Short mmCIF file of C-alpha atoms in Angstrom, two decimals:
data_model
loop_
_atom_site.label_atom_id
_atom_site.label_comp_id
_atom_site.label_asym_id
_atom_site.label_seq_id
_atom_site.Cartn_x
_atom_site.Cartn_y
_atom_site.Cartn_z
CA UNK A 100 12.89 61.32 113.50
CA UNK A 101 14.77 58.83 115.37
CA UNK A 102 14.04 57.58 118.59
CA UNK A 103 16.14 59.04 120.89
CA UNK A 104 15.20 62.50 119.43
CA UNK A 105 12.06 61.98 119.95
CA UNK A 106 12.47 61.65 123.70
CA UNK A 107 14.73 64.51 123.89
CA UNK A 108 11.69 66.94 122.05
CA UNK A 109 9.48 65.69 124.45
CA UNK A 110 11.54 66.31 127.81
CA UNK A 111 12.36 69.73 125.94
CA UNK A 112 8.73 70.82 126.48
CA UNK A 113 8.07 68.57 129.50
CA UNK A 114 10.44 71.05 131.60
CA UNK A 115 8.29 74.08 130.24
CA UNK A 116 5.40 74.31 131.82
CA UNK A 117 3.54 77.49 130.20
CA UNK A 118 1.16 78.38 133.08
CA UNK A 119 4.18 78.38 135.79
CA UNK A 120 6.16 80.74 133.53
CA UNK A 121 6.45 83.64 136.35
CA UNK A 122 6.63 81.18 139.24
CA UNK A 123 10.15 80.75 140.27
CA UNK A 124 9.61 77.16 141.84
CA UNK A 125 9.10 76.01 138.79
CA UNK A 126 11.87 77.82 136.45
CA UNK A 127 13.91 74.89 134.97
CA UNK A 128 16.64 76.52 133.05
CA UNK A 129 20.09 77.90 133.21
CA UNK A 130 19.60 81.85 134.07
CA UNK A 131 22.45 84.89 133.62
CA UNK A 132 24.82 84.35 136.06
CA UNK A 133 24.60 87.77 137.52
CA UNK A 134 21.06 86.77 138.31
CA UNK A 135 21.63 83.34 139.71
CA UNK A 136 24.99 83.27 141.55
CA UNK A 137 23.07 85.07 144.47
CA UNK A 138 20.12 83.23 144.71
CA UNK A 139 19.60 79.79 146.14
CA UNK A 140 18.05 77.19 143.97
CA UNK A 141 18.89 79.02 140.53
CA UNK A 142 21.24 78.10 137.96
CA UNK A 143 23.55 79.36 135.77
CA UNK A 144 25.39 76.49 134.87
CA UNK A 145 25.19 72.31 134.36
CA UNK A 146 27.73 69.49 134.33
CA UNK A 147 26.90 66.28 132.49
CA UNK A 148 29.31 63.37 133.63
CA UNK A 149 29.17 59.92 132.01
CA UNK A 150 31.57 56.98 131.10
CA UNK A 151 32.39 56.01 127.43
CA UNK A 152 33.75 52.61 126.58
CA UNK A 153 36.00 53.98 123.58
CA UNK A 154 39.01 54.16 121.95
CA UNK A 155 40.97 57.25 121.87
CA UNK A 156 39.88 57.49 117.92
CA UNK A 157 36.40 57.30 118.45
CA UNK A 158 33.95 60.60 118.49
CA UNK A 159 31.55 62.43 120.08
CA UNK A 160 28.78 64.62 119.06
CA UNK A 161 27.74 67.58 121.27
CA UNK A 162 24.15 68.79 121.10
CA UNK A 163 23.03 71.64 123.55
CA UNK A 164 19.16 72.69 123.07
CA UNK A 165 17.19 74.90 125.11
CA UNK A 166 13.93 77.05 124.75
CA UNK A 167 13.82 80.89 124.17
CA UNK A 168 11.22 83.21 125.40
CA UNK A 169 9.84 85.24 123.14
CA UNK A 170 7.65 88.02 123.32
CA UNK A 171 4.32 88.36 121.50
CA UNK A 172 2.42 91.54 121.07
CA UNK A 173 -0.78 91.49 118.72
CA UNK A 174 -1.51 95.15 117.13
CA UNK A 175 -4.60 96.77 115.15
CA UNK A 176 -4.14 98.52 112.01
CA UNK A 177 -5.92 102.15 112.47
CA UNK A 178 -5.73 104.53 109.92
CA UNK A 179 -2.03 103.80 108.86
CA UNK A 180 -0.69 103.16 112.69
CA UNK A 181 -0.46 100.35 114.60
CA UNK A 182 -1.99 100.61 117.99
CA UNK A 183 -1.06 97.99 120.61
CA UNK A 184 -4.30 95.62 121.92
CA UNK A 185 -4.68 92.34 124.13
CA UNK A 186 -6.06 90.48 121.35
CA UNK A 187 -6.99 90.58 117.65
CA UNK A 188 -9.32 88.53 115.70
CA UNK A 189 -8.91 88.17 111.90
CA UNK A 190 -10.87 86.24 109.44
CA UNK A 191 -11.99 83.97 112.38
CA UNK A 192 -8.24 83.53 113.79
CA UNK A 193 -7.56 84.63 117.07
CA UNK A 194 -4.31 86.41 118.25
CA UNK A 195 -3.31 86.86 121.86
CA UNK A 196 -0.25 88.71 123.37
CA UNK A 197 2.03 87.13 125.78
CA UNK A 198 5.27 85.01 126.08
CA UNK A 199 5.99 81.57 123.24
CA UNK A 200 8.86 79.60 122.97
CA UNK A 201 11.35 79.48 120.52
CA UNK A 202 13.83 75.99 120.04
CA UNK A 203 17.67 77.12 119.89
CA UNK A 204 20.33 74.74 119.34
CA UNK A 205 23.90 74.60 119.10
CA UNK A 206 26.06 71.39 117.92
CA UNK A 207 29.54 70.58 117.29
CA UNK A 208 30.35 67.29 116.04
CA UNK A 209 33.53 64.90 115.30
CA UNK A 210 35.24 65.58 118.50
CA UNK A 211 37.72 62.89 119.32
CA UNK A 212 38.32 61.74 123.01
CA UNK A 213 42.18 61.74 122.27
CA UNK A 214 41.98 65.55 121.39
CA UNK A 215 39.37 65.97 124.29
CA UNK A 216 41.82 64.34 126.39
CA UNK A 217 44.73 66.93 125.72
CA UNK A 218 42.53 69.55 125.49
CA UNK A 219 39.28 70.87 126.40
CA UNK A 220 36.65 71.81 123.47
CA UNK A 221 34.65 75.20 124.12
CA UNK A 222 31.55 75.74 122.19
CA UNK A 223 29.97 78.97 121.77
CA UNK A 224 26.28 79.01 122.62
CA UNK A 225 25.15 82.36 120.60
CA UNK A 226 21.51 83.93 120.15
CA UNK A 227 21.64 87.48 118.57
CA UNK A 228 18.56 89.72 119.57
CA UNK A 229 15.88 90.58 117.35
CA UNK A 230 12.54 91.25 116.28
CA UNK A 231 9.97 90.41 113.58
CA UNK A 232 6.78 91.72 112.30
CA UNK A 233 3.69 89.66 110.80
CA UNK A 234 1.08 91.29 108.86
CA UNK A 235 -2.67 90.10 109.33
CA UNK A 236 -4.50 90.35 106.49
CA UNK A 237 -8.17 90.15 105.94
CA UNK A 238 -10.52 91.07 102.71
CA UNK A 239 -9.75 94.88 103.32
CA UNK A 240 -5.82 94.98 103.63
CA UNK A 241 -3.66 94.98 106.72
CA UNK A 242 -6.00 94.21 109.52
CA UNK A 243 -2.85 94.54 112.08
CA UNK A 244 0.51 92.60 112.65
CA UNK A 245 1.86 90.22 115.43
CA UNK A 246 5.22 92.06 116.65
CA UNK A 247 7.85 89.66 118.17
CA UNK A 248 11.14 90.12 119.63
CA UNK A 249 14.07 88.56 121.43
CA UNK A 250 17.03 88.90 123.49
CA UNK A 251 20.62 88.45 122.77
CA UNK A 252 22.29 85.23 124.89
CA UNK A 253 25.48 84.07 125.18
CA UNK A 254 26.49 81.25 126.37
CA UNK A 255 28.86 77.91 126.16
CA UNK A 256 29.46 74.27 126.30
CA UNK A 257 32.95 73.48 127.72
CA UNK A 258 33.92 69.47 126.98
CA UNK A 259 36.52 67.48 128.01
CA UNK A 260 37.79 63.50 128.49
CA UNK A 261 39.62 62.14 131.00
CA UNK A 262 40.76 58.42 130.59
CA UNK A 263 40.36 56.22 133.04
CA UNK A 264 42.05 52.97 131.75
CA UNK A 265 42.18 51.34 128.53
CA UNK A 266 39.10 51.94 126.28
CA UNK A 267 37.16 53.87 129.07
CA UNK A 268 36.61 57.85 129.58
CA UNK A 269 34.96 59.81 131.79
CA UNK A 270 33.70 62.40 129.40
CA UNK A 271 32.58 66.05 130.75
CA UNK A 272 29.96 68.61 129.02
CA UNK A 273 29.37 71.72 131.44
CA UNK A 274 27.18 74.32 130.00
CA UNK A 275 26.35 77.93 131.26
CA UNK A 276 24.54 80.78 130.76
CA UNK A 277 27.23 83.94 130.66
CA UNK A 278 24.90 86.27 129.16
CA UNK A 279 25.75 89.67 131.15
CA UNK A 280 21.57 90.29 132.37
CA UNK A 281 22.34 91.99 135.95
CA UNK A 282 18.58 93.09 136.39
CA UNK A 283 16.35 92.45 139.23
CA UNK A 284 12.96 91.68 137.71
CA UNK A 285 11.55 88.35 137.81
CA UNK A 286 9.85 87.83 134.97
CA UNK A 287 12.37 89.62 132.59
CA UNK A 288 15.25 87.37 133.55
CA UNK A 289 13.28 84.53 132.00
CA UNK A 290 13.77 86.49 128.56
CA UNK A 291 17.72 86.20 129.58
CA UNK A 292 17.15 82.27 130.56
CA UNK A 293 18.02 79.04 128.66
CA UNK A 294 15.06 77.38 129.40
CA UNK A 295 15.04 73.69 130.01
CA UNK A 296 17.97 73.39 128.58
CA UNK A 297 19.88 69.87 128.06
CA UNK A 298 22.68 68.36 126.18
CA UNK A 299 22.62 65.86 124.28
CA UNK A 300 25.75 63.38 123.21
CA UNK A 301 26.28 60.63 120.68
CA UNK A 302 29.35 58.42 120.35
CA UNK A 303 30.21 57.05 117.20
CA UNK A 304 32.34 53.98 117.66
CA UNK A 305 32.00 54.02 121.05
CA UNK A 306 29.27 52.84 123.99
CA UNK A 307 27.93 54.95 126.82
CA UNK A 308 27.99 53.05 130.39
CA UNK A 309 24.76 53.20 132.40
CA UNK A 310 25.53 55.61 135.21
CA UNK A 311 22.21 53.97 136.64
CA UNK A 312 22.93 50.43 136.30
CA UNK A 313 26.54 50.43 135.93
CA UNK A 314 28.34 46.83 135.62
CA UNK A 315 29.83 45.96 138.93
CA UNK A 316 33.16 46.77 138.00
CA UNK A 317 32.67 50.35 136.81
CA UNK A 318 30.10 50.70 139.60
CA UNK A 319 32.60 52.82 141.56
CA UNK A 320 33.78 55.27 138.55
CA UNK A 321 29.91 55.42 137.46
CA UNK A 322 29.52 56.54 141.24
CA UNK A 323 31.81 59.11 141.03
CA UNK A 324 31.10 61.41 138.19
CA UNK A 325 29.59 64.49 139.24
CA UNK A 326 26.24 65.94 137.57
CA UNK A 327 24.69 68.98 138.36
CA UNK A 328 21.61 70.34 137.95
CA UNK A 329 20.96 67.66 135.41
CA UNK A 330 20.62 63.74 134.94
CA UNK A 331 21.90 61.84 132.07
CA UNK A 332 20.34 58.78 130.90
CA UNK A 333 20.51 56.43 127.97
CA UNK A 334 18.20 57.09 124.88
CA UNK A 335 17.31 55.07 121.64
CA UNK A 336 16.20 51.60 121.15
CA UNK A 337 16.29 49.50 124.11
CA UNK A 338 20.01 47.78 124.41
CA UNK A 339 21.42 50.81 122.69
CA UNK A 340 24.03 52.74 124.13
CA UNK A 341 25.42 55.56 121.49
CA UNK A 342 23.25 58.05 122.68
CA UNK A 343 23.06 59.98 125.71
CA UNK A 344 20.52 62.98 127.08
CA UNK A 345 20.98 65.04 130.27
CA UNK A 346 18.62 67.25 131.33
CA UNK A 347 16.89 68.84 134.68
CA UNK A 348 14.32 65.71 134.68
CA UNK A 349 14.43 62.48 136.63
CA UNK A 350 14.38 59.46 133.52
CA UNK A 351 15.16 55.91 133.52
CA UNK A 352 17.39 54.77 130.68
CA UNK A 353 15.55 53.91 127.21
CA UNK A 354 12.67 56.40 128.69
CA UNK A 355 9.55 55.82 125.96
CA UNK A 356 6.82 57.72 124.91
CA UNK A 357 3.09 56.58 125.48
CA UNK A 358 2.36 57.62 121.73
CA UNK A 359 5.67 56.24 120.30
CA UNK A 360 5.87 52.94 118.55
#
């Protein structure tokens, strides 16, 4: 795993504190628009804008990543039937009902800046709802099962580029949760949320401009970038400018992990 991917992975989980899942103050993610639209402080979309020094033929790759909450239920086998249980121990391993998270990702590669300047590109970000069962086996046979289920999610990422001057573009990535969920329950909405959503953008042939410390001649254009609900920074080795991570957490350029070498 390269350093940029390491940082993106760490940030994905940094924005997802398990012990705060049901507290609105700590919900970092994109909620369904019908739910978030009328609630202050909650978002259904995020927008990244950054500058890239590149020729029109140079390309970008866009990755949208988030966590989806999955319901996990433990069941005990009794007489050929499954009986719900808060927890179950099988062969020394303890299984507990609750919530867990699964990583989701949608990506597109090879988008030329010339094409993005001519017309925006829309990438679907969809997850079909499903369920699964894993049997728990001991010496006597089936002792129980772990049942998991997750909801259908719908979203999109719209990517466009605006030429500003020779070999300079403003790149915009707007990610939205378009899931048509109209409930009111706070705990239930989490199952329809893009938790800890982030965008990772990589350029091939070009170089991104730091928005934190841009060159003096580009500072007015950098300050004109409008980022909503997200904070884009350069990631990778110090000095590299080919990858930008945009996430709902404040970082400096080229952040480091304490265990990274």
